[in-house]
Every structure is written in C-alpha cells, then in structure tokens.
Amino acid sequence: MTIKMNRKKIIAAVLAVVLIIAMIFIIIIKNSVWKHARGGSLAENVQESEEAESVQLTERAEEEDTQTASVYEDICPSLVHITVKQNAGTGLIWEITEQEVVIASNRHVLTGDVEAEVTFANGDKLTAYALGYSAQYDVAFFKIDITDIPQQLMQSVTEVRKPLEIALQERSQSGTAIIQAGSEDTYYEGTITQTQYMPGFGMDMLCTSCYARAGMSGGGVFDREGWLLGMVTGGEAASTGNKETWNTYSIPVTIIEEEYQTILENRINNG
C-alpha cells in the first residue's frame, strides 16, 4: 500500500515538473515571438525609435518649409524691388487708392531722391515719385499714378496686410515665429525677441532673431499668417563692413502708419 502511494506521488511530481518545464518553454517561445515582432534586441528597438523620430522631424520640417513658402507666395505681390541710382532695397505696397499706388520703404534706401525705379513681383518696372519723407524716422513713401500702371499689373498687386494696434501687440510677443521678406524671392524664418528702445533709431524697434542681408532694408517682418508687423531697417552686424546679420531691427507697422498719415496731412495742407 505504501509503495503504491509513493508511486502515485512520484508520478504526480514528475507530471508537475513536466508541466512546469512545458510552461517555461511556452513562455520562452512567446517572448521570442514578441521580441521578433518588436524588432529583436533592445538596441534594434532604440534604433527603430530614433529612425521613426527622425522621419517625423523631417516631415515636420518639410511641412513648415511648405507653409513658409505658401505665406511668402501670398505676400510677394505686396513687395517691390527699389533701385535709386546705385542704391537698392525693398518696398512695401502700403496703399492702393483710386489715384495711386503708395510704396513705403526706408529713407536710407530712397536716399532723399525724388524718383526711383520700382520692379514688381511679375518683373514689370515703373518709375515712382517721392510722396514724402519722415522728418523723424527712417521711413519714406513713393507713389505711382494709377494711369501709369498697366491694367494687368494692377490686377496682380496687393497691399500689405496691416493689423490693428491691439492685434499687433498680440502678434508681436516675444517668441512669435516670423518671416522676414525682401524682394526677389528673399525670405527667412526667425522669431521675435523683444521690442526695445534703440537710441540709434530714436524709437522702440521690433527686434528679431532672423537672418537679413543687404537689399532687404524696407522689406517686411510678417507673422506666419502673413500680417505685417514691421519694416526691416537695420541690424547688429557680426563685424564692421559686414552686410548681413542674425539680429535685425525693424520699425513697427504702427509707426509707419502714423508717419504716412502725417505726410498725407502735410500734402493736403500744402495743396
């Protein structure tokens, strides 16, 4: 009787051991299959994760580049290239009236002259004449009579989009993503750093961390929706004589509008 009981215990123990071994084997097989589905080793999984992240970053960068190009395409018809003798820069189509097209730029671009050659986005060239210079700031306005502009060109140009002052304050916060645009397919991405009083300009300037180079003076600082925030005017060059910068100073759009209204008032008063 005792022998039979021991046999049963032995058989039960053997079966238990076999069952445990079988379960361990099944777990090993499952883990092996799971690892294979995940890509094998931890190093391989990390590599795949990094590759996926890299692809996502690349796709995001390409999407942002496409968006930037789209914004520039929208604002391009409001930009012109200005040539005054040996000087060159950019201008902004500030206003289109029934009588004329008004172009804003920097005073130092227009050099105090009475006329300038203006090249539009489609390549048409016309002569613009001085409307007025700001007595205080680096701002000037030129005009072209509507009668001097071909109808086809008139259909392709647009004014820059100018936000109201309250909206401007919201759109000009530190860290805001911007596009600095000049004529001739010149545009760069950056951010607003601050609005700061600049003694050299005698006013509060919009400061941006964004590349700019010679020929962009008089161009625009736009937000990512294409609203004009300021006019590119100067910058902190890396060295003397260097004509490019990563720290740009721009005149806020509200100041430009104030100077424009002053010039219009003087024009009316002077007949």
PDB file of C-alpha atoms in Angstrom:
ATOM      1  CA  MET A   1       0.000   0.000   0.000  1.00  0.00           C
ATOM      2  CA  THR A   2       2.835   2.337   0.880  1.00  0.00           C
ATOM      3  CA  ILE A   3       4.645   1.525  -2.367  1.00  0.00           C
ATOM      4  CA  LYS A   4       1.574   2.337  -4.435  1.00  0.00           C
ATOM      5  CA  MET A   5       1.156   5.669  -2.651  1.00  0.00           C
ATOM      6  CA  ASN A   6       4.841   6.555  -3.275  1.00  0.00           C
ATOM      7  CA  ARG A   7       4.474   5.714  -6.946  1.00  0.00           C
ATOM      8  CA  LYS A   8       1.482   7.977  -7.248  1.00  0.00           C
ATOM      9  CA  LYS A   9       3.382  10.751  -5.538  1.00  0.00           C
ATOM     10  CA  ILE A  10       6.378  10.225  -7.795  1.00  0.00           C
ATOM     11  CA  ILE A  11       4.218  10.217 -10.924  1.00  0.00           C
ATOM     12  CA  ALA A  12       2.403  13.343  -9.740  1.00  0.00           C
ATOM     13  CA  ALA A  13       5.739  15.052  -9.030  1.00  0.00           C
ATOM     14  CA  VAL A  14       7.116  14.093 -12.436  1.00  0.00           C
ATOM     15  CA  LEU A  15       3.985  15.358 -14.160  1.00  0.00           C
ATOM     16  CA  ALA A  16       4.213  18.621 -12.198  1.00  0.00           C
ATOM     17  CA  VAL A  17       7.859  19.059 -13.242  1.00  0.00           C
ATOM     18  CA  VAL A  18       6.994  18.320 -16.876  1.00  0.00           C
ATOM     19  CA  LEU A  19       4.124  20.778 -16.716  1.00  0.00           C
ATOM     20  CA  ILE A  20       6.387  23.472 -15.256  1.00  0.00           C
ATOM     21  CA  ILE A  21       9.023  22.829 -17.935  1.00  0.00           C
ATOM     22  CA  ALA A  22       6.337  22.976 -20.630  1.00  0.00           C
ATOM     23  CA  MET A  23       5.043  26.298 -19.272  1.00  0.00           C
ATOM     24  CA  ILE A  24       8.562  27.744 -19.162  1.00  0.00           C
ATOM     25  CA  PHE A  25       9.137  26.608 -22.723  1.00  0.00           C
ATOM     26  CA  ILE A  26       5.874  28.220 -23.872  1.00  0.00           C
ATOM     27  CA  ILE A  27       6.831  31.491 -22.147  1.00  0.00           C
ATOM     28  CA  ILE A  28      10.247  31.456 -23.839  1.00  0.00           C
ATOM     29  CA  ILE A  29       8.634  30.846 -27.234  1.00  0.00           C
ATOM     30  CA  LYS A  30       6.154  33.680 -26.691  1.00  0.00           C
ATOM     31  CA  ASN A  31       8.908  36.079 -25.625  1.00  0.00           C
ATOM     32  CA  SER A  32      10.938  35.129 -28.653  1.00  0.00           C
ATOM     33  CA  VAL A  33       7.992  35.798 -30.957  1.00  0.00           C
ATOM     34  CA  TRP A  34       7.213  39.097 -29.156  1.00  0.00           C
ATOM     35  CA  LYS A  35      10.824  40.236 -29.467  1.00  0.00           C
ATOM     36  CA  HIS A  36      10.832  39.322 -33.136  1.00  0.00           C
ATOM     37  CA  ALA A  37       7.651  41.358 -33.670  1.00  0.00           C
ATOM     38  CA  ARG A  38       9.197  44.298 -31.788  1.00  0.00           C
ATOM     39  CA  GLY A  39      12.352  44.093 -33.856  1.00  0.00           C
ATOM     40  CA  GLY A  40      14.519  41.843 -31.760  1.00  0.00           C
ATOM     41  CA  SER A  41      17.017  43.344 -29.340  1.00  0.00           C
ATOM     42  CA  LEU A  42      16.693  46.497 -27.243  1.00  0.00           C
ATOM     43  CA  ALA A  43      19.372  48.186 -29.362  1.00  0.00           C
ATOM     44  CA  GLU A  44      17.383  47.457 -32.516  1.00  0.00           C
ATOM     45  CA  ASN A  45      14.216  48.819 -30.900  1.00  0.00           C
ATOM     46  CA  VAL A  46      16.020  52.020 -29.861  1.00  0.00           C
ATOM     47  CA  GLN A  47      17.420  52.399 -33.365  1.00  0.00           C
ATOM     48  CA  GLU A  48      13.973  51.970 -34.909  1.00  0.00           C
ATOM     49  CA  SER A  49      12.535  54.515 -32.458  1.00  0.00           C
ATOM     50  CA  GLU A  50      15.251  57.038 -33.351  1.00  0.00           C
ATOM     51  CA  GLU A  51      14.712  56.464 -37.062  1.00  0.00           C
ATOM     52  CA  ALA A  52      10.949  56.971 -36.662  1.00  0.00           C
ATOM     53  CA  GLU A  53      11.544  60.182 -34.703  1.00  0.00           C
ATOM     54  CA  SER A  54      13.972  61.403 -37.369  1.00  0.00           C
ATOM     55  CA  VAL A  55      11.384  60.757 -40.086  1.00  0.00           C
ATOM     56  CA  GLN A  56       8.758  62.676 -38.106  1.00  0.00           C
ATOM     57  CA  LEU A  57      11.114  65.641 -37.643  1.00  0.00           C
ATOM     58  CA  THR A  58      11.978  65.628 -41.335  1.00  0.00           C
ATOM     59  CA  GLU A  59       8.322  65.513 -42.321  1.00  0.00           C
ATOM     60  CA  ARG A  60       7.533  68.332 -39.864  1.00  0.00           C
ATOM     61  CA  ALA A  61      10.394  70.469 -41.260  1.00  0.00           C
ATOM     62  CA  GLU A  62       9.216  69.864 -44.817  1.00  0.00           C
ATOM     63  CA  GLU A  63       5.672  70.814 -43.802  1.00  0.00           C
ATOM     64  CA  GLU A  64       6.932  74.041 -42.175  1.00  0.00           C
ATOM     65  CA  ASP A  65       9.019  74.865 -45.261  1.00  0.00           C
ATOM     66  CA  THR A  66       5.956  74.359 -47.435  1.00  0.00           C
ATOM     67  CA  GLN A  67       3.884  76.589 -45.149  1.00  0.00           C
ATOM     68  CA  THR A  68       6.572  79.311 -45.180  1.00  0.00           C
ATOM     69  CA  ALA A  69       6.785  79.217 -48.957  1.00  0.00           C
ATOM     70  CA  SER A  70       2.989  79.478 -49.125  1.00  0.00           C
ATOM     71  CA  VAL A  71       2.976  82.539 -46.835  1.00  0.00           C
ATOM     72  CA  TYR A  72       5.677  84.203 -48.935  1.00  0.00           C
ATOM     73  CA  GLU A  73       3.729  83.436 -52.104  1.00  0.00           C
ATOM     74  CA  ASP A  74       0.757  85.280 -50.588  1.00  0.00           C
ATOM     75  CA  ILE A  75       2.740  88.356 -49.529  1.00  0.00           C
ATOM     76  CA  CYS A  76       5.006  88.522 -52.582  1.00  0.00           C
ATOM     77  CA  PRO A  77       2.549  90.637 -54.660  1.00  0.00           C
ATOM     78  CA  SER A  78       2.810  93.341 -51.982  1.00  0.00           C
ATOM     79  CA  LEU A  79       6.627  93.563 -52.234  1.00  0.00           C
ATOM     80  CA  VAL A  80       8.688  95.524 -54.766  1.00  0.00           C
ATOM     81  CA  HIS A  81      12.374  95.945 -55.520  1.00  0.00           C
ATOM     82  CA  ILE A  82      13.594  99.548 -55.397  1.00  0.00           C
ATOM     83  CA  THR A  83      16.598 100.981 -57.208  1.00  0.00           C
ATOM     84  CA  VAL A  84      17.757 104.566 -56.656  1.00  0.00           C
ATOM     85  CA  LYS A  85      20.943 105.303 -58.590  1.00  0.00           C
ATOM     86  CA  GLN A  86      23.476 102.863 -57.094  1.00  0.00           C
ATOM     87  CA  ASN A  87      21.324 102.057 -54.094  1.00  0.00           C
ATOM     88  CA  ALA A  88      18.861  99.150 -53.855  1.00  0.00           C
ATOM     89  CA  GLY A  89      16.379  97.799 -51.368  1.00  0.00           C
ATOM     90  CA  THR A  90      12.823  96.599 -50.871  1.00  0.00           C
ATOM     91  CA  GLY A  91       9.495  98.409 -50.697  1.00  0.00           C
ATOM     92  CA  LEU A  92       6.051  97.559 -49.337  1.00  0.00           C
ATOM     93  CA  ILE A  93       2.868  98.372 -51.233  1.00  0.00           C
ATOM     94  CA  TRP A  94       1.309 100.371 -48.439  1.00  0.00           C
ATOM     95  CA  GLU A  95      -1.933 101.553 -50.005  1.00  0.00           C
ATOM     96  CA  ILE A  96      -3.772 101.341 -53.307  1.00  0.00           C
ATOM     97  CA  THR A  97      -6.206 104.181 -53.959  1.00  0.00           C
ATOM     98  CA  GLU A  98      -8.207 105.224 -56.992  1.00  0.00           C
ATOM     99  CA  GLN A  99      -5.458 107.671 -57.880  1.00  0.00           C
ATOM    100  CA  GLU A 100      -2.185 105.966 -56.993  1.00  0.00           C
ATOM    101  CA  VAL A 101      -0.202 103.087 -55.553  1.00  0.00           C
ATOM    102  CA  VAL A 102       1.765 104.145 -52.465  1.00  0.00           C
ATOM    103  CA  ILE A 103       5.017 102.363 -51.619  1.00  0.00           C
ATOM    104  CA  ALA A 104       6.720 102.526 -48.218  1.00  0.00           C
ATOM    105  CA  SER A 105      10.420 101.934 -47.675  1.00  0.00           C
ATOM    106  CA  ASN A 106      13.350 103.162 -45.616  1.00  0.00           C
ATOM    107  CA  ARG A 107      14.536 106.710 -46.033  1.00  0.00           C
ATOM    108  CA  HIS A 108      18.111 105.450 -46.365  1.00  0.00           C
ATOM    109  CA  VAL A 109      17.054 103.242 -49.296  1.00  0.00           C
ATOM    110  CA  LEU A 110      15.443 106.122 -51.177  1.00  0.00           C
ATOM    111  CA  THR A 111      18.405 108.407 -50.273  1.00  0.00           C
ATOM    112  CA  GLY A 112      16.300 111.568 -50.283  1.00  0.00           C
ATOM    113  CA  ASP A 113      15.825 111.350 -54.044  1.00  0.00           C
ATOM    114  CA  VAL A 114      12.670 112.368 -55.900  1.00  0.00           C
ATOM    115  CA  GLU A 115      12.260 109.274 -58.028  1.00  0.00           C
ATOM    116  CA  ALA A 116      13.091 105.569 -58.009  1.00  0.00           C
ATOM    117  CA  GLU A 117      12.814 102.547 -60.281  1.00  0.00           C
ATOM    118  CA  VAL A 118      10.356 100.022 -58.916  1.00  0.00           C
ATOM    119  CA  THR A 119      10.305  96.377 -60.004  1.00  0.00           C
ATOM    120  CA  PHE A 120       7.136  94.435 -59.212  1.00  0.00           C
ATOM    121  CA  ALA A 121       6.880  90.718 -58.463  1.00  0.00           C
ATOM    122  CA  ASN A 122       5.990  89.931 -62.083  1.00  0.00           C
ATOM    123  CA  GLY A 123       9.086  91.751 -63.358  1.00  0.00           C
ATOM    124  CA  ASP A 124       7.387  94.961 -64.576  1.00  0.00           C
ATOM    125  CA  LYS A 125       9.444  98.111 -63.987  1.00  0.00           C
ATOM    126  CA  LEU A 126       7.940 101.565 -63.402  1.00  0.00           C
ATOM    127  CA  THR A 127       9.116 104.906 -62.092  1.00  0.00           C
ATOM    128  CA  ALA A 128       7.849 106.004 -58.676  1.00  0.00           C
ATOM    129  CA  TYR A 129       7.966 109.575 -57.388  1.00  0.00           C
ATOM    130  CA  ALA A 130       8.533 110.873 -53.863  1.00  0.00           C
ATOM    131  CA  LEU A 131       5.383 111.400 -51.837  1.00  0.00           C
ATOM    132  CA  GLY A 132       7.119 112.328 -48.617  1.00  0.00           C
ATOM    133  CA  TYR A 133       9.908 111.593 -46.160  1.00  0.00           C
ATOM    134  CA  SER A 134       9.519 111.205 -42.410  1.00  0.00           C
ATOM    135  CA  ALA A 135      11.226 114.042 -40.564  1.00  0.00           C
ATOM    136  CA  GLN A 136      11.925 111.848 -37.548  1.00  0.00           C
ATOM    137  CA  TYR A 137      12.254 108.210 -38.586  1.00  0.00           C
ATOM    138  CA  ASP A 138      13.887 106.120 -41.294  1.00  0.00           C
ATOM    139  CA  VAL A 139      10.668 105.965 -43.326  1.00  0.00           C
ATOM    140  CA  ALA A 140       9.696 107.341 -46.736  1.00  0.00           C
ATOM    141  CA  PHE A 141       6.845 106.970 -49.215  1.00  0.00           C
ATOM    142  CA  PHE A 142       6.822 107.000 -53.014  1.00  0.00           C
ATOM    143  CA  LYS A 143       3.849 106.829 -55.360  1.00  0.00           C
ATOM    144  CA  ILE A 144       2.932 105.704 -58.859  1.00  0.00           C
ATOM    145  CA  ASP A 145      -0.113 107.165 -60.581  1.00  0.00           C
ATOM    146  CA  ILE A 146      -2.767 104.594 -61.449  1.00  0.00           C
ATOM    147  CA  THR A 147      -2.803 105.894 -65.035  1.00  0.00           C
ATOM    148  CA  ASP A 148       0.859 104.821 -65.373  1.00  0.00           C
ATOM    149  CA  ILE A 149       0.190 101.231 -64.303  1.00  0.00           C
ATOM    150  CA  PRO A 150      -0.923  98.601 -66.863  1.00  0.00           C
ATOM    151  CA  GLN A 151      -4.254  97.026 -66.003  1.00  0.00           C
ATOM    152  CA  GLN A 152      -2.791  93.527 -65.941  1.00  0.00           C
ATOM    153  CA  LEU A 153      -0.211  94.630 -63.373  1.00  0.00           C
ATOM    154  CA  MET A 154      -2.884  96.310 -61.254  1.00  0.00           C
ATOM    155  CA  GLN A 155      -4.754  93.024 -61.064  1.00  0.00           C
ATOM    156  CA  SER A 156      -1.687  91.244 -59.661  1.00  0.00           C
ATOM    157  CA  VAL A 157      -0.572  93.640 -56.896  1.00  0.00           C
ATOM    158  CA  THR A 158      -1.919  93.806 -53.354  1.00  0.00           C
ATOM    159  CA  GLU A 159      -1.474  95.958 -50.267  1.00  0.00           C
ATOM    160  CA  VAL A 160       0.377  94.559 -47.274  1.00  0.00           C
ATOM    161  CA  ARG A 161      -1.998  93.335 -44.581  1.00  0.00           C
ATOM    162  CA  LYS A 162      -1.733  95.660 -41.572  1.00  0.00           C
ATOM    163  CA  PRO A 163      -3.221  94.543 -38.223  1.00  0.00           C
ATOM    164  CA  LEU A 164      -4.956  96.901 -35.814  1.00  0.00           C
ATOM    165  CA  GLU A 165      -2.808  98.139 -32.919  1.00  0.00           C
ATOM    166  CA  ILE A 166      -4.382  95.763 -30.379  1.00  0.00           C
ATOM    167  CA  ALA A 167      -3.900  92.808 -32.700  1.00  0.00           C
ATOM    168  CA  LEU A 168      -0.343  93.962 -33.399  1.00  0.00           C
ATOM    169  CA  GLN A 169       0.539  93.774 -29.703  1.00  0.00           C
ATOM    170  CA  GLU A 170      -0.779  90.217 -29.563  1.00  0.00           C
ATOM    171  CA  ARG A 171       1.102  89.209 -32.701  1.00  0.00           C
ATOM    172  CA  SER A 172       4.392  90.858 -31.646  1.00  0.00           C
ATOM    173  CA  GLN A 173       5.026  88.917 -28.440  1.00  0.00           C
ATOM    174  CA  SER A 174       8.483  87.560 -27.685  1.00  0.00           C
ATOM    175  CA  GLY A 175       8.920  84.125 -29.241  1.00  0.00           C
ATOM    176  CA  THR A 176       6.451  84.722 -32.077  1.00  0.00           C
ATOM    177  CA  ALA A 177       7.530  82.944 -35.269  1.00  0.00           C
ATOM    178  CA  ILE A 178       8.089  85.380 -38.136  1.00  0.00           C
ATOM    179  CA  ILE A 179       9.157  85.595 -41.758  1.00  0.00           C
ATOM    180  CA  GLN A 180      11.443  88.420 -42.878  1.00  0.00           C
ATOM    181  CA  ALA A 181      10.854  89.063 -46.549  1.00  0.00           C
ATOM    182  CA  GLY A 182      12.560  91.133 -49.189  1.00  0.00           C
ATOM    183  CA  SER A 183      12.015  91.350 -52.904  1.00  0.00           C
ATOM    184  CA  GLU A 184      13.319  88.875 -55.482  1.00  0.00           C
ATOM    185  CA  ASP A 185      12.271  85.693 -53.626  1.00  0.00           C
ATOM    186  CA  THR A 186      14.227  86.558 -50.489  1.00  0.00           C
ATOM    187  CA  TYR A 187      12.763  85.361 -47.193  1.00  0.00           C
ATOM    188  CA  TYR A 188      13.996  83.859 -43.949  1.00  0.00           C
ATOM    189  CA  GLU A 189      12.406  82.406 -40.817  1.00  0.00           C
ATOM    190  CA  GLY A 190      13.048  83.539 -37.264  1.00  0.00           C
ATOM    191  CA  THR A 191      11.424  84.721 -34.041  1.00  0.00           C
ATOM    192  CA  ILE A 192      10.668  87.989 -32.278  1.00  0.00           C
ATOM    193  CA  THR A 193      12.972  88.516 -29.293  1.00  0.00           C
ATOM    194  CA  GLN A 194      11.613  91.783 -27.884  1.00  0.00           C
ATOM    195  CA  THR A 195      10.551  95.364 -28.537  1.00  0.00           C
ATOM    196  CA  GLN A 196      13.291  97.646 -27.317  1.00  0.00           C
ATOM    197  CA  TYR A 197      14.201 101.332 -27.472  1.00  0.00           C
ATOM    198  CA  MET A 198      17.164 101.773 -29.828  1.00  0.00           C
ATOM    199  CA  PRO A 199      18.976 105.112 -29.386  1.00  0.00           C
ATOM    200  CA  GLY A 200      20.445 104.910 -32.878  1.00  0.00           C
ATOM    201  CA  PHE A 201      16.943 104.916 -34.361  1.00  0.00           C
ATOM    202  CA  GLY A 202      15.339 107.131 -31.710  1.00  0.00           C
ATOM    203  CA  MET A 203      12.400 104.802 -31.182  1.00  0.00           C
ATOM    204  CA  ASP A 204      11.160 101.420 -29.955  1.00  0.00           C
ATOM    205  CA  MET A 205      12.210  98.845 -32.518  1.00  0.00           C
ATOM    206  CA  LEU A 206      10.936  95.332 -33.154  1.00  0.00           C
ATOM    207  CA  CYS A 207      13.927  93.062 -32.522  1.00  0.00           C
ATOM    208  CA  THR A 208      14.075  89.689 -34.231  1.00  0.00           C
ATOM    209  CA  SER A 209      16.421  86.750 -34.249  1.00  0.00           C
ATOM    210  CA  CYS A 210      16.428  86.211 -38.001  1.00  0.00           C
ATOM    211  CA  TYR A 211      18.887  86.416 -40.854  1.00  0.00           C
ATOM    212  CA  ALA A 212      18.867  89.531 -43.044  1.00  0.00           C
ATOM    213  CA  ARG A 213      21.250  90.855 -45.667  1.00  0.00           C
ATOM    214  CA  ALA A 214      21.877  93.856 -47.872  1.00  0.00           C
ATOM    215  CA  GLY A 215      18.914  94.599 -50.134  1.00  0.00           C
ATOM    216  CA  MET A 216      16.315  93.637 -47.528  1.00  0.00           C
ATOM    217  CA  SER A 217      16.055  97.135 -45.997  1.00  0.00           C
ATOM    218  CA  GLY A 218      12.495  98.350 -46.487  1.00  0.00           C
ATOM    219  CA  GLY A 219      11.226  94.766 -46.537  1.00  0.00           C
ATOM    220  CA  GLY A 220       8.686  93.321 -44.147  1.00  0.00           C
ATOM    221  CA  VAL A 221       8.519  91.329 -40.942  1.00  0.00           C
ATOM    222  CA  PHE A 222       5.422  89.126 -41.201  1.00  0.00           C
ATOM    223  CA  ASP A 223       3.841  86.638 -38.854  1.00  0.00           C
ATOM    224  CA  ARG A 224       3.036  83.113 -40.024  1.00  0.00           C
ATOM    225  CA  GLU A 225      -0.388  84.263 -41.213  1.00  0.00           C
ATOM    226  CA  GLY A 226       1.038  86.988 -43.451  1.00  0.00           C
ATOM    227  CA  TRP A 227       0.255  90.039 -41.286  1.00  0.00           C
ATOM    228  CA  LEU A 228       2.828  92.837 -41.454  1.00  0.00           C
ATOM    229  CA  LEU A 229       4.472  93.555 -38.088  1.00  0.00           C
ATOM    230  CA  GLY A 230       7.306  95.869 -39.093  1.00  0.00           C
ATOM    231  CA  MET A 231       9.741  97.133 -41.712  1.00  0.00           C
ATOM    232  CA  VAL A 232      13.290  95.725 -41.829  1.00  0.00           C
ATOM    233  CA  THR A 233      15.592  98.689 -41.183  1.00  0.00           C
ATOM    234  CA  GLY A 234      18.909  97.609 -39.683  1.00  0.00           C
ATOM    235  CA  GLY A 235      20.680  95.070 -37.563  1.00  0.00           C
ATOM    236  CA  GLU A 236      23.645  94.105 -35.452  1.00  0.00           C
ATOM    237  CA  ALA A 237      26.364  93.084 -37.870  1.00  0.00           C
ATOM    238  CA  ALA A 238      28.899  90.480 -36.800  1.00  0.00           C
ATOM    239  CA  SER A 239      31.764  92.761 -37.878  1.00  0.00           C
ATOM    240  CA  THR A 240      32.416  96.188 -39.360  1.00  0.00           C
ATOM    241  CA  GLY A 241      31.515  96.302 -43.030  1.00  0.00           C
ATOM    242  CA  ASN A 242      29.538  93.075 -42.825  1.00  0.00           C
ATOM    243  CA  LYS A 243      26.259  93.415 -44.740  1.00  0.00           C
ATOM    244  CA  GLU A 244      24.396  90.571 -43.086  1.00  0.00           C
ATOM    245  CA  THR A 245      23.051  89.952 -39.611  1.00  0.00           C
ATOM    246  CA  TRP A 246      21.155  87.487 -37.429  1.00  0.00           C
ATOM    247  CA  ASN A 247      19.849  90.232 -35.104  1.00  0.00           C
ATOM    248  CA  THR A 248      17.510  92.526 -37.015  1.00  0.00           C
ATOM    249  CA  TYR A 249      15.810  95.785 -36.028  1.00  0.00           C
ATOM    250  CA  SER A 250      12.521  96.776 -37.642  1.00  0.00           C
ATOM    251  CA  ILE A 251      10.190  99.778 -37.432  1.00  0.00           C
ATOM    252  CA  PRO A 252       6.766  98.719 -36.053  1.00  0.00           C
ATOM    253  CA  VAL A 253       3.892  98.971 -38.507  1.00  0.00           C
ATOM    254  CA  THR A 254       2.028 101.447 -36.273  1.00  0.00           C
ATOM    255  CA  ILE A 255       4.858 103.990 -36.540  1.00  0.00           C
ATOM    256  CA  ILE A 256       4.924 103.657 -40.327  1.00  0.00           C
ATOM    257  CA  GLU A 257       1.169 104.268 -40.495  1.00  0.00           C
ATOM    258  CA  GLU A 258       1.461 107.325 -38.237  1.00  0.00           C
ATOM    259  CA  GLU A 259       4.160 108.792 -40.477  1.00  0.00           C
ATOM    260  CA  TYR A 260       2.062 108.055 -43.544  1.00  0.00           C
ATOM    261  CA  GLN A 261      -0.931 109.896 -42.115  1.00  0.00           C
ATOM    262  CA  THR A 262       1.317 112.857 -41.218  1.00  0.00           C
ATOM    263  CA  ILE A 263       2.604 113.013 -44.789  1.00  0.00           C
ATOM    264  CA  LEU A 264      -0.937 112.866 -46.161  1.00  0.00           C
ATOM    265  CA  GLU A 265      -1.981 115.722 -43.859  1.00  0.00           C
ATOM    266  CA  ASN A 266       1.002 117.814 -44.978  1.00  0.00           C
ATOM    267  CA  ARG A 267       0.119 117.034 -48.560  1.00  0.00           C
ATOM    268  CA  ILE A 268      -3.435 118.323 -48.060  1.00  0.00           C
ATOM    269  CA  ASN A 269      -2.284 121.414 -46.143  1.00  0.00           C
ATOM    270  CA  ASN A 270       0.262 122.261 -48.808  1.00  0.00           C
ATOM    271  CA  GLY A 271      -2.321 121.891 -51.545  1.00  0.00           C
TER     272      GLY A 271
END
